[in-house]
XYZ file of C-alpha atoms in Angstrom:
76
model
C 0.000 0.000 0.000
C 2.863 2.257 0.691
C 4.544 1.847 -2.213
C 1.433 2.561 -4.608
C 0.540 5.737 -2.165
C 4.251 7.092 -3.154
C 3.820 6.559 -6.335
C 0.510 8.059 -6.647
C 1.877 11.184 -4.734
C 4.910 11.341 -7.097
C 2.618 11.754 -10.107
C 0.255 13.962 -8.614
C 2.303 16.685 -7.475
C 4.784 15.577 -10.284
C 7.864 15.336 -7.793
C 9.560 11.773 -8.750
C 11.803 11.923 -5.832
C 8.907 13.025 -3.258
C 9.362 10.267 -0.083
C 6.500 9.847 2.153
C 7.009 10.665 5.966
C 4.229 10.265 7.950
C 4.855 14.293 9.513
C 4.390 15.301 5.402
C 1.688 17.958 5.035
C 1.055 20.163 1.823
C 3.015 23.261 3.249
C 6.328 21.105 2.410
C 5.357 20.595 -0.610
C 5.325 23.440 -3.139
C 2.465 21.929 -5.320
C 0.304 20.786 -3.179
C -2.362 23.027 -3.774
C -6.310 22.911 -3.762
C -6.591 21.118 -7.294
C -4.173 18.728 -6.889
C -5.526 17.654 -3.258
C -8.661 16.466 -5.145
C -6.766 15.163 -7.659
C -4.959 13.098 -5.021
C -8.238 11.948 -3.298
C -9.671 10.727 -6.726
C -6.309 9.045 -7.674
C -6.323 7.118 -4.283
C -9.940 6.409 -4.386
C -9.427 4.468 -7.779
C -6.680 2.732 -7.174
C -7.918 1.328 -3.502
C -11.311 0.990 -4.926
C -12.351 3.173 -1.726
C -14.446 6.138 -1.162
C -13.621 8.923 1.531
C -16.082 11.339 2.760
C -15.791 15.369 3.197
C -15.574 14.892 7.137
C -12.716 11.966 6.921
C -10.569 14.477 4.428
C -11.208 17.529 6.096
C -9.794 15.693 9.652
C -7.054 14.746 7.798
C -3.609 17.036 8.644
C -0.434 14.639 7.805
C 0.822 11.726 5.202
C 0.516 9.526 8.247
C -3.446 10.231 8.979
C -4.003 9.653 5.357
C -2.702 6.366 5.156
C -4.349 5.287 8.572
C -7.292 6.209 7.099
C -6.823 4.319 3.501
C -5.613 1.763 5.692
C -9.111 1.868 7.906
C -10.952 1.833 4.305
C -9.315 -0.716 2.453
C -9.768 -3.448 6.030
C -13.866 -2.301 5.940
């Protein structure tokens, strides 16, 4: 799961070197903006096969809440 999150991330905000920490948060990363935060939810929806909802984003601050949280959907 880590490994396809990374790479999802990579392409997304188009850094190929981007590593995931769990304390990672859009301010460290210079294109991590509005558009490509949806664009990250629908990318990780489709490969999981999962669906998040506005509350479970929006309580969302780090890397590592957002893959406790795929992790929480992909178990369900």
């Amino acid at each position: 799961m880590e490994q396809k999150l990374q790479k999802i991330f990579r392409e997304t905000f188009n850094k190929p070197n981007l590593i995931l920490k769990d304390d990672l948060d859009a301010s460290q990363v210079d294109t991590w903006d509005s558009f490509n935060h949806i664009n990250l939810i629908i990318n990780v929806e489709e490969e999981f096969n999962i669906r998040f909802t506005t509350e479970e984003i929006s309580m969302v601050e780090n890397v590592g809440q957002f893959k406790e949280l795929v992790n929480r959907k992909i178990d369900v």
